[in-house]
Short mmCIF file of C-alpha atoms in Angstrom, two decimals:
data_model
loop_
_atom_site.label_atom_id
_atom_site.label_comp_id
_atom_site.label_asym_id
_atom_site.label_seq_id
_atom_site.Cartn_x
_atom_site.Cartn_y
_atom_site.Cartn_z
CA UNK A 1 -11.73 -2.32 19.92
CA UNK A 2 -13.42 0.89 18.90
CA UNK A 3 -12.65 0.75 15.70
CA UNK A 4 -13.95 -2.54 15.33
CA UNK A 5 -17.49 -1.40 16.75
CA UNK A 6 -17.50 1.10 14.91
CA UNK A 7 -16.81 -0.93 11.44
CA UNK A 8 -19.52 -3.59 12.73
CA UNK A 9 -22.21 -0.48 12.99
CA UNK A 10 -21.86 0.74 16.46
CA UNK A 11 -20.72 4.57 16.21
CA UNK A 12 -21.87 5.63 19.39
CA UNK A 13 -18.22 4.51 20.97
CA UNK A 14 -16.81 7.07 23.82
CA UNK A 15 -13.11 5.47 25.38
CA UNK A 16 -12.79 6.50 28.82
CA UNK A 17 -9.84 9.05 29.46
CA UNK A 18 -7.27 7.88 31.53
CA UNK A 19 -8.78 4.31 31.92
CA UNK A 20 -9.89 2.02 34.56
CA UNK A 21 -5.95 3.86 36.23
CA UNK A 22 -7.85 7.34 36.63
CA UNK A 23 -10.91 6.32 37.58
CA UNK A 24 -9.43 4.58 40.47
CA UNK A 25 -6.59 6.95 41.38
CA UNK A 26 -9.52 10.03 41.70
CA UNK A 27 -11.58 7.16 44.47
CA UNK A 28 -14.57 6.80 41.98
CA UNK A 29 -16.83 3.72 42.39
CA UNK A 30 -16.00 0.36 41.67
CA UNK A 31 -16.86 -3.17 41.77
CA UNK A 32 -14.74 -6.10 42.49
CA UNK A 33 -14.27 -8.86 40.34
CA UNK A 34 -13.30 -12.59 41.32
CA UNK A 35 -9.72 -12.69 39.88
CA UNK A 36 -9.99 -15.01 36.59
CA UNK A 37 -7.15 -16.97 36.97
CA UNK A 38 -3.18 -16.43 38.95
CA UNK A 39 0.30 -17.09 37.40
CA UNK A 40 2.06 -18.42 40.33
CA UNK A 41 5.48 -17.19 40.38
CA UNK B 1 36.50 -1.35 -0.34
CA UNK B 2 35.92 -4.18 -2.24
CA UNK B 3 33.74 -7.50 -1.57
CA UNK B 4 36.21 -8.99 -0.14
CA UNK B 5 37.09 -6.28 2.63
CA UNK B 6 33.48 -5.97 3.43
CA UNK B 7 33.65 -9.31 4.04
CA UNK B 8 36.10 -9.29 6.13
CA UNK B 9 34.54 -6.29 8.39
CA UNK B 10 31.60 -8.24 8.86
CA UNK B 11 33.68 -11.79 9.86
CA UNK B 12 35.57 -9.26 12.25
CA UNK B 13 32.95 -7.35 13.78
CA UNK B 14 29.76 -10.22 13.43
CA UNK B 15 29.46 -10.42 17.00
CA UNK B 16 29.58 -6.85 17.33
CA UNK B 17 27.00 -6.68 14.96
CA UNK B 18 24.91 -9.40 16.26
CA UNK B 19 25.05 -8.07 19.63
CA UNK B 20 23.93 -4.17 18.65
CA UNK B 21 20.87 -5.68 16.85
CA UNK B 22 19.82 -8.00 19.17
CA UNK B 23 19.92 -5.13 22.04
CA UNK B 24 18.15 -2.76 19.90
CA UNK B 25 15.27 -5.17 19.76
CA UNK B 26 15.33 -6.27 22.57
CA UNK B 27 15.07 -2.49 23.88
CA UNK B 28 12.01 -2.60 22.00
CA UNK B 29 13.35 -0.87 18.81
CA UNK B 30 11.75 -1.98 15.85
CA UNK B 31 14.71 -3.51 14.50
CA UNK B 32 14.85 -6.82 13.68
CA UNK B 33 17.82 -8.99 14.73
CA UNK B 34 16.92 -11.84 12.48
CA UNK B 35 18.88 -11.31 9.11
CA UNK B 36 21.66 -10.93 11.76
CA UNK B 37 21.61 -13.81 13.09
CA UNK B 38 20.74 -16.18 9.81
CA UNK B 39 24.03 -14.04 8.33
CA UNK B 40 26.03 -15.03 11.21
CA UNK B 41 24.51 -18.81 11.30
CA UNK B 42 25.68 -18.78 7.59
CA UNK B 43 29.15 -17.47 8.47
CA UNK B 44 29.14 -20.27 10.70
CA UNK B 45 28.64 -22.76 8.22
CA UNK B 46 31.45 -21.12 6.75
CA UNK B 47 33.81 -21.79 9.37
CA UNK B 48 33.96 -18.13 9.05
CA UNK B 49 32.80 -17.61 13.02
CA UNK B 50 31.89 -19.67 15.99
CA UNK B 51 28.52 -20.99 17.11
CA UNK B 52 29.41 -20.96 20.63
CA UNK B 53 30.61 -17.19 20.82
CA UNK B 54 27.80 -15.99 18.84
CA UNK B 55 25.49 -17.34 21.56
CA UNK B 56 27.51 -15.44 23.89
CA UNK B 57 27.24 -12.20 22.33
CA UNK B 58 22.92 -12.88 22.14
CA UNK B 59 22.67 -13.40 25.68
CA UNK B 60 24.89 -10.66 26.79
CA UNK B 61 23.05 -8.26 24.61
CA UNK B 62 19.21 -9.72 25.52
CA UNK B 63 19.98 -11.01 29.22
CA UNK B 64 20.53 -7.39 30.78
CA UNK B 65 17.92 -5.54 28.55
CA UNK B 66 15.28 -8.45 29.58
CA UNK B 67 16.72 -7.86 33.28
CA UNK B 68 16.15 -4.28 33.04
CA UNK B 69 12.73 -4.37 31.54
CA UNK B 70 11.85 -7.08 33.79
CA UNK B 71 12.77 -5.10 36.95
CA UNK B 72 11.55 -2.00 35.22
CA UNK B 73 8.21 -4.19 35.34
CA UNK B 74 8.29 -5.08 38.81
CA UNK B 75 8.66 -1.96 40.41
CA UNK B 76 6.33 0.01 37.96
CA UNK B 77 3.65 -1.89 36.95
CA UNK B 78 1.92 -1.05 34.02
CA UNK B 79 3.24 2.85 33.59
CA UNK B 80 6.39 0.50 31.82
CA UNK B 81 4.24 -0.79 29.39
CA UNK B 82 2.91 2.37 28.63
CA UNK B 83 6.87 3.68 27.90
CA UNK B 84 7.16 0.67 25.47
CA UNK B 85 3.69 1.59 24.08
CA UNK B 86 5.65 5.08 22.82
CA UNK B 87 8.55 2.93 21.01
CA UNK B 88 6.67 0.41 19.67
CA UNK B 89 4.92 0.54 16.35
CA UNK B 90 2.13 -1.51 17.11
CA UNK B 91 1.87 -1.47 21.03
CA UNK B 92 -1.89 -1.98 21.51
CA UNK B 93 -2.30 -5.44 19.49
CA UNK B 94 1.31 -6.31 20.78
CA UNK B 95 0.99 -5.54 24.87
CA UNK B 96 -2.68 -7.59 24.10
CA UNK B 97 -1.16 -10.47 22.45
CA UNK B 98 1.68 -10.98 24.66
CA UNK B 99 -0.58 -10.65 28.25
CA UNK B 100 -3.08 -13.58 26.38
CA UNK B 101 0.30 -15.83 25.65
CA UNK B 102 1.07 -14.87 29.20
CA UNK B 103 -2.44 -15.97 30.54
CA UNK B 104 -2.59 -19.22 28.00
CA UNK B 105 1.04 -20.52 29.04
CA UNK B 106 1.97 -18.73 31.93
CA UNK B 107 6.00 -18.21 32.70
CA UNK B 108 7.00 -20.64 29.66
CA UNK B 109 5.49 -18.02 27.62
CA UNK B 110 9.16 -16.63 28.30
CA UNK B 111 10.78 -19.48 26.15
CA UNK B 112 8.75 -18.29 22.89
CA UNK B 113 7.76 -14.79 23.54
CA UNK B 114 11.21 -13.70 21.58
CA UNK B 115 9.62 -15.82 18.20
CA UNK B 116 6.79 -13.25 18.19
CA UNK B 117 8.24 -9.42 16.90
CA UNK B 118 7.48 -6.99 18.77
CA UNK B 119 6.77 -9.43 21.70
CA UNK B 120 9.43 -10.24 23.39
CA UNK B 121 10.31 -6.70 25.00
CA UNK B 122 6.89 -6.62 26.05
CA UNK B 123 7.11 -10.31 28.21
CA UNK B 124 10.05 -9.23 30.76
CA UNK B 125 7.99 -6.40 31.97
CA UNK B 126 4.57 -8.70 32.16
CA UNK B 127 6.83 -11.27 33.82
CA UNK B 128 7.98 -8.97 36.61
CA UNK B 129 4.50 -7.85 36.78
CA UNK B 130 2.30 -10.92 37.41
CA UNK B 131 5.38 -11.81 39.96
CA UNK B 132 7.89 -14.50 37.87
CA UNK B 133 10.52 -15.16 40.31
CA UNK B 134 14.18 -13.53 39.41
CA UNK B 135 15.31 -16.84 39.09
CA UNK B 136 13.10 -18.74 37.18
CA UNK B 137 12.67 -15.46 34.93
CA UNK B 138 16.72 -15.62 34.33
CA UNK B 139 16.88 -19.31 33.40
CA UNK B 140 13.81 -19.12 31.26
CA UNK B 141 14.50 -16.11 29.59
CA UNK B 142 17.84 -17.41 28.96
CA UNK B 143 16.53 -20.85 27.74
CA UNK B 144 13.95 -18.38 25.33
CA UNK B 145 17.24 -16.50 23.93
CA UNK B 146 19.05 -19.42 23.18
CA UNK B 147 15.96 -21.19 21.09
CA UNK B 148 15.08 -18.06 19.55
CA UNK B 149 18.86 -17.59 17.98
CA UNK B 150 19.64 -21.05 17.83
CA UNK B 151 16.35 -21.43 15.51
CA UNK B 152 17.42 -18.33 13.17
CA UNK B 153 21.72 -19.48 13.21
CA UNK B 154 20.67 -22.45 12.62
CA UNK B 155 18.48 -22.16 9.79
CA UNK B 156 21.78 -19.64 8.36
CA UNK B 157 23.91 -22.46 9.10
CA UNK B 158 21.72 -24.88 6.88
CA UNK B 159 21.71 -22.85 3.98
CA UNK B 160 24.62 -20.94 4.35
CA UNK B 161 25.46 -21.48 0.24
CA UNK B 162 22.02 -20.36 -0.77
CA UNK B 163 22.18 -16.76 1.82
CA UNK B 164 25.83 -16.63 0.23
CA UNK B 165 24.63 -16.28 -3.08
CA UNK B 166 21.96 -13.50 -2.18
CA UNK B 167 24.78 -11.87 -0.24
CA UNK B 168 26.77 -11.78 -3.30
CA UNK B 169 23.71 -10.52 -5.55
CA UNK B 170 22.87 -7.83 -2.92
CA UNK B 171 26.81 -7.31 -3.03
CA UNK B 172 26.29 -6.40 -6.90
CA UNK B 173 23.91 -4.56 -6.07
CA UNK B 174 25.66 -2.22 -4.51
CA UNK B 175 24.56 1.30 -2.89
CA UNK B 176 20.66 0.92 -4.63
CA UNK B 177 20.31 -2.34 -2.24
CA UNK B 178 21.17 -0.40 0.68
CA UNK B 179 19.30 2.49 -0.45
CA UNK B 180 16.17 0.44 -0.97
CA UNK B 181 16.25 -1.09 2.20
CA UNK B 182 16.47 2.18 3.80
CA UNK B 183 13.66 3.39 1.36
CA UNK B 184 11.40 0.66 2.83
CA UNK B 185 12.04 0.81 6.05
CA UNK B 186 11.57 4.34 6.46
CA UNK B 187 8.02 3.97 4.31
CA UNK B 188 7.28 1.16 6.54
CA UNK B 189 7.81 3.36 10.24
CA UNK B 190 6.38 6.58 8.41
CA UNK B 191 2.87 4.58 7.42
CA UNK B 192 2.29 2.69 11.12
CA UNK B 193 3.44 6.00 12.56
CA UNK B 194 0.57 7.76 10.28
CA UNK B 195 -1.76 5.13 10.73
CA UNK B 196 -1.93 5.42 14.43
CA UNK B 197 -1.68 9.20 14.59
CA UNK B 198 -5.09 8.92 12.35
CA UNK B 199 -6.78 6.78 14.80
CA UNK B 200 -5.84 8.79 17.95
CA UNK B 201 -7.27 11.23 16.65
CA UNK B 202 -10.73 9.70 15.64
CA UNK B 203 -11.02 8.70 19.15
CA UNK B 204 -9.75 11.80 21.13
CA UNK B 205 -12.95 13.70 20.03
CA UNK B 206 -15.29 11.14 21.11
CA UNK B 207 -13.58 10.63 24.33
CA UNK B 208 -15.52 10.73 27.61
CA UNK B 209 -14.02 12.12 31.07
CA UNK B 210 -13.69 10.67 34.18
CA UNK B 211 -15.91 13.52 35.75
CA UNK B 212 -18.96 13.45 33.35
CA UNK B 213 -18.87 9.64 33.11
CA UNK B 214 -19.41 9.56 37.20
CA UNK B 215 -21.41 12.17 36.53
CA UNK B 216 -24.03 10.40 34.65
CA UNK B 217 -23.74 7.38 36.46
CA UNK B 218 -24.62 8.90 39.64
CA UNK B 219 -27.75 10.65 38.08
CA UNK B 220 -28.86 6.79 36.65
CA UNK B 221 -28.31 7.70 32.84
CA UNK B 222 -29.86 4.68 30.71
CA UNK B 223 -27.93 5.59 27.22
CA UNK B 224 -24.72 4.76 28.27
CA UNK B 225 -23.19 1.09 28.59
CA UNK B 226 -19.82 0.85 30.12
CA UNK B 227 -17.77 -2.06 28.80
CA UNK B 228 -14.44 -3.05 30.28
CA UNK B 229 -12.22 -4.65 27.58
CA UNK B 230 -9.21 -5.77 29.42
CA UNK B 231 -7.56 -9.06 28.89
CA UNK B 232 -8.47 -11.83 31.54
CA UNK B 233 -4.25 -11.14 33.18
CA UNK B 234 -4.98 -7.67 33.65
CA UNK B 235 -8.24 -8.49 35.43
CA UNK B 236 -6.06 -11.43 37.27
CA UNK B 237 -3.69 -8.78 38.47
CA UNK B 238 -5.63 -5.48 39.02
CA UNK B 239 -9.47 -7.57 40.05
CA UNK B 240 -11.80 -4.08 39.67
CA UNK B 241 -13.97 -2.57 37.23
CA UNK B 242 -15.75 0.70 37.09
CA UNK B 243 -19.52 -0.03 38.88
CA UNK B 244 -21.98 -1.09 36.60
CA UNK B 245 -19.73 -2.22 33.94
CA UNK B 246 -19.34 -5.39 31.79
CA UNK B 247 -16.64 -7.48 31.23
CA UNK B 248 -16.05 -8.27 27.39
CA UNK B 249 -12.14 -8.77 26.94
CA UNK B 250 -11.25 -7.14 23.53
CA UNK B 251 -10.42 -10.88 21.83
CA UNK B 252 -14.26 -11.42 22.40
CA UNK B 253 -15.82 -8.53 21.48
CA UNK B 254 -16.34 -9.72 17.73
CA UNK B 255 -18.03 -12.40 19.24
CA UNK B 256 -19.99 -10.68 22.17
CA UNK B 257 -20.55 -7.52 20.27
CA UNK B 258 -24.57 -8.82 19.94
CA UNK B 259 -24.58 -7.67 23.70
CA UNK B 260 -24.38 -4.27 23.17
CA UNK B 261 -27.41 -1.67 22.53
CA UNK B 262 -26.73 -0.13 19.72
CA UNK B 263 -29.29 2.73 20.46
CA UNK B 264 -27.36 3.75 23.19
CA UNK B 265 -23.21 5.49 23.69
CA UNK B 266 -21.20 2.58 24.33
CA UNK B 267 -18.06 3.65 26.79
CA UNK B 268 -15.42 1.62 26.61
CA UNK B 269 -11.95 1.64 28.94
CA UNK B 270 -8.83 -0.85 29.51
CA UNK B 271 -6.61 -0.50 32.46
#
Protein backbone atom coordinates (compact mmCIF):
# COMPACT_ATOMS: atom_id res chain seq x y z
CA UNK A 1 0.00 0.00 0.00
CA UNK A 2 2.89 2.34 0.54
CA UNK A 3 4.43 1.78 -2.31
CA UNK A 4 1.50 2.43 -4.23
CA UNK A 5 1.10 6.02 -2.56
CA UNK A 6 4.11 6.64 -3.01
CA UNK A 7 4.12 5.80 -7.00
CA UNK A 8 0.69 7.85 -7.21
CA UNK A 9 2.70 11.07 -5.60
CA UNK A 10 2.20 10.73 -1.96
CA UNK A 11 5.84 10.38 -0.34
CA UNK A 12 5.04 11.51 2.92
CA UNK A 13 4.07 7.61 3.91
CA UNK A 14 5.23 6.54 7.68
CA UNK A 15 3.88 2.50 8.43
CA UNK A 16 3.22 2.17 11.95
CA UNK A 17 5.71 -0.27 13.82
CA UNK A 18 4.26 -3.15 15.18
CA UNK A 19 0.70 -2.39 13.79
CA UNK A 20 -2.73 -1.92 15.01
CA UNK A 21 -1.13 -5.53 17.49
CA UNK A 22 1.30 -3.03 19.40
CA UNK A 23 -0.64 -0.29 19.66
CA UNK A 24 -3.19 -2.27 21.44
CA UNK A 25 -1.00 -4.65 23.45
CA UNK A 26 0.91 -1.20 25.09
CA UNK A 27 -3.27 0.08 26.11
CA UNK A 28 -3.03 3.10 23.64
CA UNK A 29 -6.32 4.68 22.47
CA UNK A 30 -8.71 3.26 20.29
CA UNK A 31 -11.98 3.41 18.69
CA UNK A 32 -14.41 0.72 18.02
CA UNK A 33 -15.68 -0.14 14.84
CA UNK A 34 -19.16 -1.88 13.98
CA UNK A 35 -17.84 -5.30 12.78
CA UNK A 36 -18.36 -5.27 8.79
CA UNK A 37 -19.65 -8.46 8.30
CA UNK A 38 -19.30 -12.37 10.43
CA UNK A 39 -18.44 -15.81 8.87
CA UNK A 40 -20.60 -17.97 10.89
CA UNK A 41 -18.87 -21.09 11.63
CA UNK B 1 20.05 -45.68 -15.78
CA UNK B 2 18.39 -45.53 -18.80
CA UNK B 3 14.78 -44.09 -19.85
CA UNK B 4 13.33 -46.89 -19.20
CA UNK B 5 14.55 -47.41 -15.45
CA UNK B 6 13.71 -43.87 -14.73
CA UNK B 7 10.58 -44.73 -15.75
CA UNK B 8 10.12 -47.26 -13.82
CA UNK B 9 11.34 -45.30 -10.47
CA UNK B 10 8.85 -42.83 -11.07
CA UNK B 11 5.74 -45.62 -11.79
CA UNK B 12 7.18 -47.14 -8.42
CA UNK B 13 7.58 -44.30 -6.27
CA UNK B 14 4.63 -41.71 -8.03
CA UNK B 15 2.73 -41.70 -4.99
CA UNK B 16 5.68 -41.14 -3.02
CA UNK B 17 6.41 -38.42 -5.11
CA UNK B 18 3.03 -37.00 -5.32
CA UNK B 19 2.63 -37.09 -1.71
CA UNK B 20 6.22 -35.18 -0.78
CA UNK B 21 5.14 -32.35 -3.18
CA UNK B 22 1.85 -31.93 -2.27
CA UNK B 23 3.00 -31.66 1.61
CA UNK B 24 5.68 -29.33 0.79
CA UNK B 25 3.09 -26.97 -0.57
CA UNK B 26 0.84 -27.43 1.39
CA UNK B 27 3.43 -26.53 4.32
CA UNK B 28 3.60 -23.42 2.50
CA UNK B 29 6.85 -24.19 0.55
CA UNK B 30 6.94 -22.65 -2.64
CA UNK B 31 6.86 -25.76 -4.45
CA UNK B 32 4.42 -26.48 -6.72
CA UNK B 33 2.66 -29.88 -6.72
CA UNK B 34 1.08 -29.40 -10.07
CA UNK B 35 3.50 -30.99 -12.72
CA UNK B 36 3.16 -33.81 -10.12
CA UNK B 37 0.05 -34.41 -10.30
CA UNK B 38 -0.63 -33.81 -14.33
CA UNK B 39 2.57 -36.51 -14.52
CA UNK B 40 0.77 -38.85 -12.38
CA UNK B 41 -2.84 -38.10 -14.13
CA UNK B 42 -0.84 -39.00 -17.35
CA UNK B 43 0.59 -42.20 -15.84
CA UNK B 44 -2.87 -42.88 -15.19
CA UNK B 45 -3.95 -42.72 -18.57
CA UNK B 46 -1.29 -45.05 -18.99
CA UNK B 47 -2.61 -47.66 -16.92
CA UNK B 48 0.72 -47.07 -15.47
CA UNK B 49 -0.93 -46.10 -11.77
CA UNK B 50 -4.27 -45.81 -10.15
CA UNK B 51 -6.61 -42.84 -9.89
CA UNK B 52 -8.04 -43.93 -6.75
CA UNK B 53 -4.64 -44.39 -4.77
CA UNK B 54 -3.26 -41.28 -6.04
CA UNK B 55 -6.16 -39.46 -4.36
CA UNK B 56 -5.21 -41.22 -1.34
CA UNK B 57 -1.74 -40.23 -1.21
CA UNK B 58 -3.11 -36.11 -1.84
CA UNK B 59 -5.27 -36.20 1.03
CA UNK B 60 -2.98 -37.92 3.38
CA UNK B 61 -0.27 -35.51 2.52
CA UNK B 62 -2.72 -32.09 2.51
CA UNK B 63 -5.40 -33.34 5.19
CA UNK B 64 -2.91 -33.28 8.28
CA UNK B 65 -0.80 -30.22 7.10
CA UNK B 66 -4.31 -28.27 6.55
CA UNK B 67 -5.25 -29.80 10.14
CA UNK B 68 -2.17 -28.53 11.59
CA UNK B 69 -2.24 -25.11 10.11
CA UNK B 70 -5.80 -24.92 10.79
CA UNK B 71 -5.39 -25.64 14.54
CA UNK B 72 -2.16 -23.73 14.43
CA UNK B 73 -4.77 -20.90 13.39
CA UNK B 74 -7.14 -21.38 16.03
CA UNK B 75 -5.13 -21.24 18.92
CA UNK B 76 -2.77 -18.41 17.62
CA UNK B 77 -4.47 -16.09 15.73
CA UNK B 78 -2.73 -14.05 13.49
CA UNK B 79 1.09 -14.55 14.99
CA UNK B 80 0.54 -17.97 12.43
CA UNK B 81 0.12 -15.96 9.61
CA UNK B 82 2.93 -13.99 10.38
CA UNK B 83 5.21 -17.56 10.48
CA UNK B 84 3.81 -18.27 6.94
CA UNK B 85 4.55 -14.61 6.02
CA UNK B 86 8.54 -15.76 6.62
CA UNK B 87 8.11 -18.90 4.12
CA UNK B 88 6.19 -17.46 1.69
CA UNK B 89 7.50 -15.51 -1.24
CA UNK B 90 4.82 -13.23 -1.63
CA UNK B 91 2.96 -13.22 1.84
CA UNK B 92 1.54 -9.67 1.89
CA UNK B 93 -0.58 -9.81 -1.53
CA UNK B 94 -1.19 -13.60 -0.68
CA UNK B 95 -2.51 -13.40 3.28
CA UNK B 96 -4.65 -10.16 1.52
CA UNK B 97 -6.05 -12.09 -1.25
CA UNK B 98 -6.96 -15.13 0.56
CA UNK B 99 -8.80 -13.09 3.80
CA UNK B 100 -10.96 -11.08 0.69
CA UNK B 101 -11.87 -14.78 -0.90
CA UNK B 102 -12.54 -15.59 2.71
CA UNK B 103 -14.83 -12.45 3.26
CA UNK B 104 -16.47 -12.77 -0.51
CA UNK B 105 -17.34 -16.64 -0.09
CA UNK B 106 -16.95 -17.39 3.33
CA UNK B 107 -16.06 -21.28 4.39
CA UNK B 108 -16.53 -22.54 0.60
CA UNK B 109 -13.63 -20.42 -0.01
CA UNK B 110 -12.01 -23.78 1.36
CA UNK B 111 -13.12 -25.78 -1.81
CA UNK B 112 -10.98 -23.35 -4.20
CA UNK B 113 -8.48 -21.74 -2.02
CA UNK B 114 -5.92 -24.77 -3.12
CA UNK B 115 -6.50 -23.41 -7.14
CA UNK B 116 -4.85 -20.14 -6.04
CA UNK B 117 -0.66 -20.73 -5.33
CA UNK B 118 0.40 -19.63 -2.56
CA UNK B 119 -3.21 -19.61 -1.15
CA UNK B 120 -4.16 -22.48 0.05
CA UNK B 121 -1.68 -22.76 3.17
CA UNK B 122 -2.79 -19.47 4.01
CA UNK B 123 -6.93 -20.54 4.19
CA UNK B 124 -6.60 -23.37 7.05
CA UNK B 125 -5.15 -20.89 9.37
CA UNK B 126 -7.91 -18.00 8.35
CA UNK B 127 -10.44 -20.82 8.67
CA UNK B 128 -9.53 -21.69 12.26
CA UNK B 129 -9.35 -18.07 12.81
CA UNK B 130 -12.72 -16.56 11.85
CA UNK B 131 -14.06 -19.92 13.78
CA UNK B 132 -14.89 -22.76 10.76
CA UNK B 133 -16.07 -25.62 12.69
CA UNK B 134 -13.50 -28.83 12.79
CA UNK B 135 -15.97 -30.56 10.99
CA UNK B 136 -17.16 -28.63 8.34
CA UNK B 137 -13.38 -27.43 7.88
CA UNK B 138 -12.42 -31.38 7.41
CA UNK B 139 -15.13 -32.19 4.86
CA UNK B 140 -14.59 -29.02 2.96
CA UNK B 141 -11.08 -28.99 2.93
CA UNK B 142 -11.22 -32.48 1.87
CA UNK B 143 -13.88 -31.78 -0.87
CA UNK B 144 -11.16 -28.61 -1.92
CA UNK B 145 -8.21 -31.38 -2.16
CA UNK B 146 -10.01 -33.67 -4.13
CA UNK B 147 -11.18 -30.85 -6.90
CA UNK B 148 -7.95 -29.28 -6.82
CA UNK B 149 -6.05 -32.78 -7.86
CA UNK B 150 -8.79 -34.21 -9.59
CA UNK B 151 -8.71 -30.91 -11.93
CA UNK B 152 -4.73 -31.20 -12.50
CA UNK B 153 -4.86 -35.63 -12.85
CA UNK B 154 -7.36 -35.15 -14.80
CA UNK B 155 -6.23 -32.76 -17.24
CA UNK B 156 -2.73 -35.40 -17.21
CA UNK B 157 -5.07 -38.09 -17.81
CA UNK B 158 -6.56 -36.26 -20.98
CA UNK B 159 -3.46 -35.67 -22.58
CA UNK B 160 -1.40 -38.17 -21.26
CA UNK B 161 0.23 -38.83 -25.11
CA UNK B 162 0.96 -35.17 -25.58
CA UNK B 163 2.88 -34.80 -21.60
CA UNK B 164 4.48 -38.24 -22.82
CA UNK B 165 6.09 -36.78 -25.61
CA UNK B 166 7.52 -33.69 -23.60
CA UNK B 167 8.58 -36.26 -21.03
CA UNK B 168 10.50 -37.99 -23.62
CA UNK B 169 12.01 -34.60 -25.12
CA UNK B 170 12.93 -33.43 -21.56
CA UNK B 171 14.22 -37.18 -21.28
CA UNK B 172 16.71 -36.24 -24.28
CA UNK B 173 17.42 -33.60 -22.76
CA UNK B 174 19.07 -34.97 -20.23
CA UNK B 175 21.11 -33.31 -17.19
CA UNK B 176 20.81 -29.45 -19.03
CA UNK B 177 16.81 -29.90 -18.46
CA UNK B 178 17.29 -30.56 -14.95
CA UNK B 179 19.94 -28.09 -14.65
CA UNK B 180 17.78 -25.40 -16.18
CA UNK B 181 15.00 -25.98 -14.10
CA UNK B 182 17.11 -25.66 -11.14
CA UNK B 183 18.72 -22.52 -12.82
CA UNK B 184 15.23 -20.93 -12.88
CA UNK B 185 13.98 -21.74 -9.96
CA UNK B 186 16.73 -20.62 -7.95
CA UNK B 187 16.70 -17.08 -10.14
CA UNK B 188 13.09 -17.05 -9.52
CA UNK B 189 13.36 -17.38 -5.20
CA UNK B 190 16.70 -15.24 -5.35
CA UNK B 191 14.73 -12.12 -7.29
CA UNK B 192 11.26 -12.17 -4.94
CA UNK B 193 13.67 -12.75 -2.07
CA UNK B 194 15.67 -9.44 -3.35
CA UNK B 195 12.72 -7.70 -4.26
CA UNK B 196 11.21 -7.73 -0.87
CA UNK B 197 14.44 -7.24 1.05
CA UNK B 198 14.55 -3.81 -1.16
CA UNK B 199 11.22 -2.74 -0.07
CA UNK B 200 11.67 -3.48 3.68
CA UNK B 201 14.09 -1.51 3.63
CA UNK B 202 12.54 1.64 1.91
CA UNK B 203 9.99 1.50 4.52
CA UNK B 204 11.99 0.73 7.77
CA UNK B 205 13.49 4.30 7.59
CA UNK B 206 10.31 6.02 7.25
CA UNK B 207 8.71 4.03 9.91
CA UNK B 208 6.87 5.74 12.79
CA UNK B 209 6.76 4.31 16.54
CA UNK B 210 4.13 3.50 18.62
CA UNK B 211 5.39 6.12 21.27
CA UNK B 212 5.84 9.25 19.02
CA UNK B 213 2.69 8.44 17.01
CA UNK B 214 0.60 8.69 20.56
CA UNK B 215 2.75 11.19 21.13
CA UNK B 216 1.58 13.54 18.55
CA UNK B 217 -1.81 12.54 18.73
CA UNK B 218 -2.16 13.50 22.23
CA UNK B 219 -0.56 17.00 21.57
CA UNK B 220 -3.44 17.43 18.45
CA UNK B 221 -0.77 17.32 15.53
CA UNK B 222 -2.69 18.39 12.19
CA UNK B 223 0.12 16.91 9.61
CA UNK B 224 -0.44 13.54 10.25
CA UNK B 225 -3.43 11.31 8.85
CA UNK B 226 -3.67 7.86 10.21
CA UNK B 227 -5.15 5.38 7.74
CA UNK B 228 -6.02 1.82 8.70
CA UNK B 229 -5.68 -0.48 5.64
CA UNK B 230 -6.90 -3.77 6.83
CA UNK B 231 -9.14 -5.99 4.88
CA UNK B 232 -12.95 -5.81 5.88
CA UNK B 233 -12.27 -9.92 7.79
CA UNK B 234 -9.65 -8.55 9.82
CA UNK B 235 -11.85 -5.64 10.89
CA UNK B 236 -14.80 -8.47 11.20
CA UNK B 237 -12.59 -10.35 13.59
CA UNK B 238 -10.40 -7.85 15.56
CA UNK B 239 -13.46 -4.56 15.35
CA UNK B 240 -10.75 -1.58 16.58
CA UNK B 241 -8.75 1.00 15.07
CA UNK B 242 -6.23 3.38 16.42
CA UNK B 243 -8.46 6.81 17.53
CA UNK B 244 -8.80 9.17 14.93
CA UNK B 245 -8.08 6.92 12.13
CA UNK B 246 -9.73 6.06 8.76
CA UNK B 247 -10.72 3.06 7.37
CA UNK B 248 -9.48 2.57 3.64
CA UNK B 249 -8.91 -1.32 3.14
CA UNK B 250 -5.74 -1.65 0.93
CA UNK B 251 -7.99 -3.07 -2.30
CA UNK B 252 -9.51 0.54 -2.18
CA UNK B 253 -6.91 2.69 -1.69
CA UNK B 254 -6.28 3.22 -5.57
CA UNK B 255 -9.64 4.25 -5.56
CA UNK B 256 -9.92 6.31 -2.23
CA UNK B 257 -6.43 7.59 -2.44
CA UNK B 258 -8.20 11.30 -3.48
CA UNK B 259 -8.98 11.29 0.38
CA UNK B 260 -5.76 11.79 1.51
CA UNK B 261 -3.84 15.30 2.08
CA UNK B 262 -1.06 15.12 0.34
CA UNK B 263 0.54 18.13 2.25
CA UNK B 264 0.53 16.26 5.21
CA UNK B 265 2.64 12.51 6.61
CA UNK B 266 0.24 9.93 5.87
CA UNK B 267 0.65 6.90 8.64
CA UNK B 268 -0.48 3.94 7.63
CA UNK B 269 -0.85 0.38 9.81
CA UNK B 270 -2.63 -3.19 9.24
CA UNK B 271 -3.26 -5.49 12.08
Amino acid sequence: VALRLQRNGLTRIRPLEGGLHLWRSRNFPVDELKPLRVITP
Amino acid sequence: VTDLDALDVLVRYGYVILFVFVLAEQVGLPIPAVPALLGVGALAGAGRMSLLLAFAAVLAASLPADLGWYELGRRRGRAVLGLLCRISLEPDSCVRRTENLFTRAGRKALLVAKFFPGLSAIASPLAGMVGVGRVSFVVLDSLGAVLWSGTWMGLGYLFSDALELIAAHVTRLGHYALVAAACALVAYVVLKFTQRQRIFRSLRTARITADELKRRLEAGDAGLVVVDTRSALDVSTEPYAVHGAIWIAAEEIDARQHELPRDREIVLYCT
